[in-house]
mmCIF file of C-alpha atoms in Angstrom:
data_model
loop_
_atom_site.group_PDB
_atom_site.id
_atom_site.type_symbol
_atom_site.label_atom_id
_atom_site.label_comp_id
_atom_site.label_asym_id
_atom_site.label_seq_id
_atom_site.Cartn_x
_atom_site.Cartn_y
_atom_site.Cartn_z
ATOM 1 C CA MET A 1 20.377 -44.239 4.276
ATOM 2 C CA PRO A 2 16.780 -42.356 4.737
ATOM 3 C CA ASP A 3 15.132 -41.813 1.580
ATOM 4 C CA TRP A 4 15.337 -37.968 2.178
ATOM 5 C CA VAL A 5 19.364 -38.120 2.238
ATOM 6 C CA GLU A 6 19.187 -40.104 -0.764
ATOM 7 C CA GLU A 7 16.990 -37.684 -2.656
ATOM 8 C CA LEU A 8 19.156 -35.043 -1.495
ATOM 9 C CA ALA A 9 22.530 -37.164 -2.578
ATOM 10 C CA LYS A 10 20.667 -37.517 -6.069
ATOM 11 C CA PHE A 11 20.006 -33.844 -6.576
ATOM 12 C CA ALA A 12 23.029 -32.644 -5.452
ATOM 13 C CA THR A 13 24.937 -35.350 -7.968
ATOM 14 C CA ALA A 14 22.734 -34.507 -10.865
ATOM 15 C CA THR A 15 22.992 -30.477 -10.471
ATOM 16 C CA SER A 16 25.566 -29.617 -7.722
ATOM 17 C CA GLY A 17 26.008 -29.047 -4.312
ATOM 18 C CA VAL A 18 25.717 -25.224 -4.487
ATOM 19 C CA THR A 19 22.338 -25.919 -6.266
ATOM 20 C CA ALA A 20 21.204 -28.371 -4.175
ATOM 21 C CA ALA A 21 21.846 -25.820 -1.004
ATOM 22 C CA LYS A 22 20.208 -22.959 -2.978
ATOM 23 C CA ARG A 23 17.036 -25.222 -3.571
ATOM 24 C CA ILE A 24 16.851 -26.354 0.274
ATOM 25 C CA GLY A 25 17.713 -23.262 1.473
ATOM 26 C CA MET A 26 20.972 -24.049 3.430
ATOM 27 C CA SER A 27 24.587 -23.863 2.822
ATOM 28 C CA ARG A 28 26.924 -26.210 0.608
ATOM 29 C CA SER A 29 28.700 -27.632 3.573
ATOM 30 C CA VAL A 30 25.371 -28.968 4.696
ATOM 31 C CA VAL A 31 24.598 -30.807 1.910
ATOM 32 C CA THR A 32 27.924 -32.092 1.669
ATOM 33 C CA SER A 33 28.006 -33.096 5.336
ATOM 34 C CA VAL A 34 24.586 -34.550 5.452
ATOM 35 C CA CYS A 35 25.414 -37.023 2.250
ATOM 36 C CA ARG A 36 28.567 -38.277 3.922
ATOM 37 C CA ALA A 37 26.819 -38.917 7.154
ATOM 38 C CA ARG A 38 29.122 -36.114 9.171
ATOM 39 C CA TYR A 39 26.397 -33.609 9.600
ATOM 40 C CA SER A 40 26.625 -32.786 13.323
ATOM 41 C CA GLY A 41 23.508 -30.252 13.409
ATOM 42 C CA VAL A 42 19.859 -30.896 13.662
ATOM 43 C CA LEU A 43 18.881 -33.630 11.068
ATOM 44 C CA ALA A 44 15.158 -32.920 11.462
ATOM 45 C CA ALA A 45 15.467 -29.171 10.363
ATOM 46 C CA VAL A 46 17.405 -30.578 7.424
ATOM 47 C CA GLU A 47 15.080 -33.369 6.655
ATOM 48 C CA ALA A 48 11.932 -30.965 6.806
ATOM 49 C CA ARG A 49 13.683 -28.722 4.181
ATOM 50 C CA VAL A 50 14.502 -31.511 1.775
ATOM 51 C CA ARG A 51 11.155 -33.212 2.065
ATOM 52 C CA GLY A 52 9.657 -30.090 1.344
ATOM 53 C CA ALA A 53 11.614 -28.851 -1.590
ATOM 54 C CA LEU A 54 12.831 -32.001 -3.425
ATOM 55 C CA MET A 55 10.193 -34.522 -2.102
ATOM 56 C CA ASN A 56 6.899 -32.145 -2.656
ATOM 57 C CA GLU A 57 6.081 -32.601 1.049
ATOM 58 C CA SER A 58 3.199 -30.208 1.840
ATOM 59 C CA VAL A 59 1.534 -29.015 4.910
ATOM 60 C CA ASP A 60 -2.000 -27.494 5.666
ATOM 61 C CA CYS A 61 -1.295 -24.205 6.766
ATOM 62 C CA PRO A 62 -4.020 -22.499 8.460
ATOM 63 C CA VAL A 63 -3.705 -19.179 6.211
ATOM 64 C CA LEU A 64 -2.424 -20.104 2.857
ATOM 65 C CA GLY A 65 -4.162 -23.839 2.551
ATOM 66 C CA GLU A 66 -1.603 -26.477 1.142
ATOM 67 C CA ILE A 67 1.698 -25.492 1.238
ATOM 68 C CA GLY A 68 5.266 -27.017 0.388
ATOM 69 C CA ARG A 69 7.065 -27.755 3.905
ATOM 70 C CA ASP A 70 10.375 -25.797 2.870
ATOM 71 C CA TYR A 71 7.726 -22.584 2.439
ATOM 72 C CA CYS A 72 6.146 -22.960 5.406
ATOM 73 C CA LEU A 73 9.635 -23.288 7.208
ATOM 74 C CA ASP A 74 10.451 -20.057 5.313
ATOM 75 C CA GLU A 75 7.447 -18.184 6.463
ATOM 76 C CA GLN A 76 8.073 -19.252 9.971
ATOM 77 C CA LYS A 77 11.582 -17.188 10.019
ATOM 78 C CA LYS A 78 9.968 -13.794 8.633
ATOM 79 C CA ARG A 79 9.442 -10.902 10.653
ATOM 80 C CA HIS A 80 6.112 -9.034 11.278
ATOM 81 C CA VAL A 81 5.325 -6.967 8.350
ATOM 82 C CA GLY A 82 2.146 -4.752 9.597
ATOM 83 C CA SER A 83 1.408 -3.563 5.729
ATOM 84 C CA SER A 84 -0.046 -6.838 4.758
ATOM 85 C CA ALA A 85 -2.984 -8.290 6.352
ATOM 86 C CA VAL A 86 -1.674 -12.050 4.820
ATOM 87 C CA ARG A 87 1.492 -11.477 6.640
ATOM 88 C CA THR A 88 0.076 -10.497 9.688
ATOM 89 C CA ALA A 89 -2.345 -13.495 9.905
ATOM 90 C CA LEU A 90 0.676 -15.589 8.955
ATOM 91 C CA PHE A 91 2.944 -14.163 11.830
ATOM 92 C CA HIS A 92 0.364 -14.789 14.081
ATOM 93 C CA ALA A 93 -0.522 -18.508 12.943
ATOM 94 C CA CYS A 94 2.901 -19.645 12.982
ATOM 95 C CA ARG A 95 3.559 -18.216 16.513
ATOM 96 C CA SER A 96 0.408 -19.688 18.362
ATOM 97 C CA ALA A 97 -1.610 -22.220 16.696
ATOM 98 C CA CYS A 98 0.050 -23.788 14.021
ATOM 99 C CA GLN A 99 1.473 -27.386 14.524
ATOM 100 C CA HIS A 100 4.098 -27.265 11.924
#
């Protein structure tokens, strides 16, 4: 079993599947399926969220500097908001030069 799956299972056991799901930003059914080795989706996406949220993995953001991998993934999903210079910079960086 990969280390990140073990970490997810430990966290879900110590708290709950719902708490683990909220922490990684995915559904409880994803957490359950991954822990039981029955998940049919993209494991790399779950792994990235677990490594960021539970294992403190960070990435070097071209705009914000060092941030958690899970936070990086959250920022990548956000829409463009022209009222914030930081959001604008993040929007453009996430869609062009960012390797994460």
